[in-house]
Coordinates of C-alpha atoms in Angstrom, one line a residue:
M1 CA -38.9 -0.1 1.3
N2 CA -37.8 -2.0 4.3
L3 CA -35.9 0.1 7.2
L4 CA -32.5 -1.1 5.8
Q5 CA -33.6 0.3 2.2
K6 CA -34.8 3.5 3.2
K7 CA -31.7 4.2 5.6
L8 CA -29.1 3.3 2.7
A9 CA -31.3 5.4 0.1
K10 CA -30.5 8.1 2.1
Y11 CA -26.7 7.9 0.6
D12 CA -26.6 10.2 -2.0
I13 CA -23.2 12.0 -2.1
P14 CA -22.1 10.1 -5.0
Q15 CA -25.3 11.0 -6.9
K16 CA -24.7 14.7 -5.9
A17 CA -21.0 14.5 -7.3
I18 CA -22.0 12.9 -10.5
A19 CA -24.7 15.4 -10.9
A20 CA -22.1 17.9 -10.7
G21 CA -19.6 16.4 -13.3
I22 CA -16.9 16.0 -10.5
Y23 CA -17.2 12.3 -9.5
P24 CA -13.9 10.5 -10.0
Y25 CA -14.2 6.9 -9.2
F26 CA -14.7 3.9 -11.1
R27 CA -13.4 5.4 -14.4
V28 CA -13.3 2.5 -16.5
I29 CA -9.7 1.5 -18.2
E30 CA -10.0 -0.5 -21.7
S31 CA -6.1 -1.0 -22.1
D32 CA -3.4 -2.9 -20.3
Q33 CA -1.9 -1.1 -16.7
D34 CA 0.7 1.2 -18.4
T35 CA 1.7 4.4 -18.4
E36 CA -0.5 5.4 -20.9
V37 CA -4.0 3.6 -20.3
V38 CA -7.5 4.1 -22.7
I39 CA -10.4 5.5 -21.1
N40 CA -13.6 6.0 -23.3
G41 CA -11.2 5.3 -26.4
K42 CA -9.0 7.8 -25.0
K43 CA -5.7 7.8 -24.1
V44 CA -4.6 9.1 -20.9
L45 CA -1.3 9.3 -19.1
M46 CA -1.5 7.1 -15.9
F47 CA 0.1 8.9 -12.7
G48 CA -2.4 7.2 -10.3
S49 CA -0.9 3.5 -10.3
N50 CA 0.6 1.3 -7.5
A51 CA 2.7 -0.8 -10.1
Y52 CA 5.8 1.2 -9.2
L53 CA 8.2 -1.0 -11.6
G54 CA 6.0 -0.9 -14.0
L55 CA 5.9 -5.2 -14.4
T56 CA 2.3 -5.6 -15.0
N57 CA 2.7 -6.0 -18.9
H58 CA 6.4 -7.4 -18.8
P59 CA 6.5 -10.4 -21.2
K60 CA 7.8 -12.8 -18.4
I61 CA 5.1 -12.4 -16.2
K62 CA 2.2 -12.5 -18.8
E63 CA 3.9 -16.1 -20.1
A64 CA 4.6 -17.3 -16.2
S65 CA 0.7 -16.6 -15.6
I66 CA -0.3 -18.4 -18.7
E67 CA 2.0 -21.6 -18.2
A68 CA 0.6 -21.7 -14.7
I69 CA -2.9 -21.7 -16.2
K70 CA -2.0 -24.3 -18.3
K71 CA -0.8 -26.5 -16.0
Y72 CA -2.7 -26.0 -12.7
G73 CA -5.9 -24.5 -13.8
S74 CA -7.9 -20.9 -13.2
G75 CA -8.1 -21.5 -9.5
C76 CA -7.9 -23.9 -6.6
A77 CA -11.6 -24.4 -5.7
G78 CA -10.8 -24.4 -2.0
S79 CA -8.7 -23.2 1.1
R80 CA -5.1 -23.9 2.0
F81 CA -6.1 -26.1 4.9
L82 CA -8.2 -28.5 2.5
N83 CA -7.4 -29.0 -1.3
G84 CA -6.1 -25.3 -1.8
T85 CA -2.5 -26.1 -1.3
L86 CA -0.3 -26.4 -4.7
D87 CA 3.4 -27.1 -5.0
I88 CA 3.9 -23.6 -6.2
H89 CA 2.2 -22.2 -2.7
V90 CA 4.9 -23.8 -1.1
N91 CA 7.6 -23.0 -3.0
L92 CA 6.7 -19.1 -3.5
E93 CA 6.1 -18.8 0.4
K94 CA 10.1 -20.1 0.9
R95 CA 11.2 -17.7 -1.6
L96 CA 9.4 -14.6 -0.2
A97 CA 10.4 -15.3 3.1
E98 CA 14.0 -15.7 2.2
F99 CA 13.7 -12.4 0.1
V100 CA 12.6 -10.6 3.3
G101 CA 15.0 -12.5 5.6
K102 CA 12.7 -14.3 7.5
D103 CA 11.9 -18.0 8.4
D104 CA 8.9 -18.9 6.6
A105 CA 6.0 -17.1 5.2
I106 CA 2.6 -17.8 4.2
T107 CA 0.3 -16.2 1.2
F108 CA -3.1 -14.8 1.2
P109 CA -6.0 -14.1 -1.4
S110 CA -5.2 -10.3 -0.7
G111 CA -3.1 -8.0 1.6
F112 CA -6.3 -6.7 3.2
Q113 CA -6.6 -10.2 4.4
V114 CA -2.9 -10.8 5.5
N115 CA -3.4 -7.5 8.1
S116 CA -7.4 -7.8 8.9
G117 CA -6.4 -11.8 9.8
V118 CA -2.9 -11.6 11.2
L119 CA -3.7 -8.8 13.5
G120 CA -7.1 -9.9 14.5
C121 CA -5.5 -13.0 15.3
I122 CA -2.4 -11.9 17.6
P123 CA -2.2 -10.4 20.5
G124 CA -4.7 -11.4 23.1
R125 CA -6.9 -9.9 25.6
E126 CA -4.9 -8.9 28.1
D127 CA -2.2 -7.7 25.1
Y128 CA -1.3 -4.5 23.4
I129 CA -1.5 -3.5 19.6
V130 CA 0.4 0.1 19.2
W131 CA -0.5 1.7 16.5
D132 CA 0.3 4.7 14.1
E133 CA -2.9 6.7 13.2
L134 CA -2.2 6.6 9.5
N135 CA -1.8 3.3 9.0
H136 CA -3.4 1.5 6.1
A137 CA -7.2 0.8 6.4
S138 CA -6.4 -3.2 6.4
I139 CA -4.1 -2.8 9.4
I140 CA -7.1 -0.6 11.0
E141 CA -9.7 -3.3 10.1
G142 CA -7.6 -6.1 12.1
I143 CA -6.9 -3.9 15.3
R144 CA -10.8 -3.4 15.1
V145 CA -11.7 -7.3 15.4
S146 CA -8.7 -7.7 18.0
F147 CA -9.8 -8.7 21.3
S148 CA -6.5 -6.8 22.6
N149 CA -6.0 -3.2 24.1
K150 CA -5.4 -0.6 21.3
L151 CA -3.1 2.3 21.8
K152 CA -2.7 5.1 19.2
F153 CA 0.3 7.0 18.7
R154 CA 0.5 10.5 16.4
H155 CA 1.9 9.6 12.9
N156 CA 5.7 9.0 13.1
D157 CA 6.0 10.9 16.5
M158 CA 8.6 8.8 18.6
D159 CA 7.4 10.6 21.9
S160 CA 4.0 9.9 21.2
L161 CA 5.0 6.0 20.7
E162 CA 6.7 5.9 23.9
K163 CA 4.2 7.6 25.9
Q164 CA 2.2 4.9 24.8
L165 CA 4.2 2.1 25.4
K166 CA 4.7 3.3 29.0
K167 CA 1.2 2.8 29.2
C168 CA 1.2 -1.1 28.3
K169 CA 1.8 -3.8 31.5
A170 CA 5.5 -5.1 31.3
D171 CA 4.6 -8.8 31.2
K172 CA 2.2 -8.5 28.6
I173 CA 2.4 -9.0 24.6
K174 CA 3.1 -5.3 23.0
L175 CA 2.9 -5.1 18.9
I176 CA 3.8 -2.5 17.6
V177 CA 2.2 -2.1 13.7
V178 CA 3.5 0.5 11.3
D179 CA 3.3 0.9 7.6
G180 CA 6.9 1.0 6.0
V181 CA 5.8 3.6 3.3
Y182 CA 2.4 5.3 4.0
S183 CA -0.2 4.9 1.1
M184 CA -1.3 8.3 1.2
E185 CA 1.2 10.4 2.6
G186 CA 4.5 8.9 1.2
D187 CA 6.5 9.2 3.8
V188 CA 8.3 6.7 5.5
A189 CA 8.4 5.0 8.8
H190 CA 11.1 5.5 11.5
L191 CA 11.8 2.3 11.4
P192 CA 15.7 2.2 13.4
E193 CA 13.7 4.8 16.2
I194 CA 11.0 2.3 16.3
V195 CA 13.1 -0.7 16.7
S196 CA 15.1 1.1 19.6
L197 CA 12.1 1.9 21.5
A198 CA 10.7 -1.7 21.1
K199 CA 14.1 -3.0 22.6
K200 CA 13.8 -0.6 25.5
Y201 CA 9.7 -1.9 26.4
E202 CA 10.3 -5.2 25.3
A203 CA 7.5 -5.0 22.4
S204 CA 7.5 -6.7 19.3
V205 CA 7.2 -5.3 15.5
M206 CA 5.4 -5.8 12.6
V207 CA 6.2 -3.5 9.2
D208 CA 3.7 -3.2 6.5
E209 CA 5.8 -3.0 3.3
A210 CA 3.0 -2.8 0.5
H211 CA 4.3 0.3 -0.7
S212 CA 8.0 -0.3 0.0
L213 CA 8.7 -3.6 -1.6
G214 CA 10.4 -3.1 -5.1
V215 CA 11.5 0.6 -4.1
F216 CA 13.5 0.2 -1.0
G217 CA 16.5 -1.8 0.2
K218 CA 18.5 -4.1 -1.9
Q219 CA 16.8 -5.8 -4.9
G220 CA 13.8 -3.9 -3.8
R221 CA 13.4 -6.2 -0.2
G222 CA 11.5 -3.1 1.7
T223 CA 12.3 -0.5 4.1
C224 CA 13.2 -3.0 6.9
D225 CA 16.1 -4.1 4.6
H226 CA 16.8 -0.5 3.8
F227 CA 17.3 0.5 7.4
G228 CA 19.5 -3.0 8.4
V229 CA 16.5 -3.7 11.1
T230 CA 15.1 -7.2 9.1
Q231 CA 16.4 -9.2 12.3
D232 CA 14.8 -6.9 14.8
V233 CA 11.2 -6.9 13.2
N234 CA 9.4 -9.6 14.2
L235 CA 6.4 -9.5 11.5
I236 CA 6.9 -8.4 7.9
M237 CA 3.6 -7.9 5.4
G238 CA 3.9 -7.6 1.9
T239 CA 1.4 -7.1 -1.1
F240 CA 2.0 -8.6 -4.5
S241 CA -0.4 -6.0 -6.0
K242 CA 1.9 -2.9 -6.5
S243 CA 5.5 -3.9 -7.5
L244 CA 5.1 -7.3 -7.9
A245 CA 2.7 -6.9 -10.3
S246 CA -0.3 -9.7 -9.1
I247 CA -3.1 -9.8 -6.7
G248 CA -2.6 -11.2 -3.0
G249 CA -0.1 -10.8 -0.2
F250 CA 2.1 -12.8 2.6
I251 CA 3.3 -12.2 6.1
A252 CA 6.8 -13.8 7.2
S253 CA 8.2 -14.2 10.6
D254 CA 10.1 -16.9 12.6
K255 CA 8.8 -20.3 12.0
D256 CA 7.0 -20.8 15.4
T257 CA 5.1 -17.6 14.6
I258 CA 4.2 -18.6 10.9
N259 CA 3.1 -22.2 12.5
Y260 CA 0.6 -20.3 14.7
L261 CA -1.0 -17.9 12.3
R262 CA -1.2 -20.9 9.8
H263 CA -3.5 -22.7 12.1
H264 CA -5.3 -19.7 13.6
T265 CA -5.7 -16.6 11.2
R266 CA -9.2 -16.8 10.0
T267 CA -8.9 -15.1 6.9
Y268 CA -6.3 -17.4 5.9
I269 CA -7.8 -20.7 6.8
F270 CA -11.6 -19.7 5.9
S271 CA -10.7 -18.1 2.5
A272 CA -9.9 -20.0 -1.0
S273 CA -6.2 -19.9 -2.1
C274 CA -4.7 -17.4 -4.3
P275 CA -4.9 -18.4 -8.0
P276 CA -1.9 -20.1 -9.5
A277 CA -1.8 -17.3 -12.3
S278 CA -1.2 -15.0 -9.3
L279 CA 1.5 -16.9 -7.7
A280 CA 3.5 -17.4 -11.2
A281 CA 3.4 -13.7 -11.6
V282 CA 4.7 -12.8 -8.2
D283 CA 7.5 -15.8 -8.7
A284 CA 8.4 -14.2 -12.1
A285 CA 8.2 -10.3 -11.1
L286 CA 11.0 -11.3 -8.4
D287 CA 13.1 -12.7 -10.8
I288 CA 12.9 -9.3 -12.4
M289 CA 13.1 -7.6 -9.4
M290 CA 16.5 -9.3 -9.1
T291 CA 17.8 -8.9 -12.5
E292 CA 16.8 -5.7 -13.8
P293 CA 18.4 -3.1 -11.4
E294 CA 17.9 -0.5 -13.7
R295 CA 13.9 -0.2 -13.0
I296 CA 14.6 0.8 -9.3
E297 CA 17.4 3.3 -10.0
N298 CA 15.3 4.6 -12.8
L299 CA 12.2 4.7 -10.5
W300 CA 14.7 7.1 -8.2
K301 CA 15.6 9.1 -10.7
L302 CA 12.2 10.0 -11.9
T303 CA 11.0 10.3 -8.2
N304 CA 13.7 13.0 -7.3
Y305 CA 13.1 15.0 -10.2
A306 CA 9.4 14.9 -9.6
L307 CA 9.8 15.7 -5.7
E308 CA 12.2 18.6 -7.0
G309 CA 9.7 19.6 -9.3
F310 CA 6.6 19.9 -7.1
R311 CA 8.7 21.8 -4.5
S312 CA 10.3 24.6 -7.0
M313 CA 6.9 25.3 -8.2
G314 CA 5.8 25.7 -4.4
C315 CA 3.5 23.0 -4.0
E316 CA 2.7 21.4 -0.6
I317 CA 3.9 18.0 -0.5
G318 CA 4.1 17.3 2.9
N319 CA 7.4 14.8 4.3
T320 CA 7.2 12.3 1.0
S321 CA 10.5 11.3 -0.1
T322 CA 9.1 8.2 -2.2
P323 CA 7.3 7.9 -5.5
I324 CA 3.9 8.7 -3.6
I325 CA 3.3 12.3 -3.9
P326 CA 0.6 13.9 -2.2
L327 CA -0.4 17.3 -3.5
F328 CA -2.6 18.8 -0.7
V329 CA -5.5 21.0 -1.9
R330 CA -7.1 20.6 1.5
N331 CA -10.9 21.2 0.2
N332 CA -12.9 17.9 -1.0
E333 CA -14.9 19.8 -3.7
L334 CA -11.5 21.4 -5.2
T335 CA -9.7 18.3 -5.1
F336 CA -12.5 16.7 -7.4
Q337 CA -12.6 19.8 -9.7
I338 CA -8.8 19.6 -10.5
V339 CA -8.8 16.1 -10.6
R340 CA -11.7 16.1 -13.3
E341 CA -9.7 18.8 -15.3
L342 CA -6.3 16.9 -15.3
F343 CA -8.2 14.0 -16.7
E344 CA -9.8 16.5 -19.3
M345 CA -6.2 17.1 -20.3
G346 CA -5.4 13.7 -20.5
I347 CA -3.8 13.2 -17.0
F348 CA -5.3 10.1 -14.4
V349 CA -4.4 11.1 -10.6
N350 CA -6.4 9.9 -7.8
P351 CA -8.3 12.1 -5.5
V352 CA -8.0 11.3 -1.6
V353 CA -11.1 13.0 0.3
S354 CA -12.6 12.7 3.6
P355 CA -13.5 10.3 5.4
G356 CA -10.3 8.7 3.9
V357 CA -8.3 11.7 5.1
A358 CA -9.4 14.2 7.2
S359 CA -11.8 17.2 4.9
E360 CA -8.8 19.8 5.7
D361 CA -5.9 17.5 4.7
T362 CA -7.4 16.6 1.2
L363 CA -4.7 15.7 -1.6
I364 CA -4.5 14.8 -5.0
R365 CA -2.1 11.1 -5.0
F366 CA 0.2 11.3 -7.7
S367 CA 2.3 8.0 -8.2
L368 CA 5.4 6.7 -10.4
M369 CA 6.4 3.9 -12.0
A370 CA 9.7 3.0 -13.1
T371 CA 8.4 3.0 -17.1
H372 CA 7.6 6.6 -16.8
K373 CA 9.1 8.5 -19.7
K374 CA 10.9 11.8 -18.3
E375 CA 8.8 13.9 -21.3
Q376 CA 5.6 12.4 -19.8
L377 CA 6.6 13.7 -16.6
D378 CA 7.4 17.0 -17.7
L379 CA 4.0 17.0 -19.3
V380 CA 2.3 16.6 -16.3
L381 CA 4.4 18.7 -14.1
E382 CA 3.5 21.7 -16.0
A383 CA -0.2 20.8 -16.4
I384 CA -0.7 20.7 -12.4
R385 CA 1.7 24.0 -12.1
K386 CA -1.0 25.9 -14.6
L387 CA -4.1 24.1 -12.1
F388 CA -2.5 25.3 -9.1
K389 CA -2.0 28.3 -9.8
K390 CA -5.7 29.0 -11.5
Y391 CA -6.9 27.8 -8.1
Q392 CA -4.0 29.8 -6.2
L393 CA -2.6 26.8 -4.5
I394 CA 0.7 28.0 -5.8
Q395 CA 2.2 31.7 -6.5

C-alpha cells in the first residue's frame, strides 16, 4: 500500500460498529418513501424522513416528472451557462422568487451547492460572514472556502451575535447567516431580533429555509414569511429535497444580487443543471402546497401531539418547536443501540453522533410527515418510552 492507502486504512470505526451489530447507516430501502418503508423485506415505520408534507408519492408529482422526461429527456448534459437552460428552469425560478417574496432566483442541482457556492462567492476579502455555530454543514463549507473574515456566534444568542457585529468595520459588508429551522435541534432562528441587529449595524441577512419551507408561513413560504421579515432578509435559500419532494435547491434575492451570483457562483456555473423531472416535481409540489392546506395543518397537529407526548414522558428534547424533534441520549454507543432496537421493533429513526455533534450532545433525530397517522405515532411514542425507561433516560 502507498502512504495514502495506509492512512485511510487506519479508519475502522464503521467496521467496529458493524461487528458490534449497531451500525445504523446506509439501510437499503426497497420501496417508495412513505410513512412505511420496506427494508430487507420488512415493513418499517418511517420517522426519519425530511419529506415533511409527505409528497414524494403524490400522483400529481409523479405524473409531472414523467411528462417532463417525455418532453425534455432525462438530463440537460451541460451547465446553465451553456446548453443546460430549459424554459422550465426559467419559469420555476420566477415562481420560486414570487413564492418566497423576492425579485428573482436561480436553481442549483443540490441545496449543498447553493450554500457552499453562494457563501464562497460573497462577501469578499475585507468583508465579514457572521454565522450561528449550529448552521448546516453546507453553510459551514461555504464559509470555509470564503476569503472573508469569519465570526461565529453562540447558537440563537443575540448578545453573542451583537458582540461579533461590533467587531466588524462599519464600512465593510457584514452578512449574517442562519438556518430558519435548525436541522438537528429543530428550534427556530430568532429572525425578528436578528433583523433588528442587522439594521442597527448595517448588516445583510441570509436565511436557509431548507427545513422550514412547507412547514412555516402562509402556504409553507418559510420562517421569513412566518415572522413577517421577508423584505428585511436579503437572501433566502431553499432546498427541493424536503417538503418539495425532489432534489436541488435555489437562492432568491433582488435582481442585482441574483445577476451577480448567476455570473460568479462556481457551483452554479460549473455544475450540470437540474434535470427536468426534478424541476417538474418541484413545480407540482408548489401547486399542492397552495391547494391542499390541510397537509400543513395536519403536520402541526401531529407535531404538537408528539411534542406534548415526549415532554410528558420526560424526554429531553431541547428547544424544538417543529416537526424535527431531537431525543437527547448524550452517549454515542447508547444512541446506536437504541436506534438498532427501535429498528428491530419496526421503527426507523436517525442517530446523530459525533463528530456531527459534540459527543455529549448525541441524539436521536425524530421527524414527522403530514401523512403519518396518529395511531402510528402512538405506537412509536410507547416504544420510545419503554426503551428510554430501560436505559434510564427517563423515570
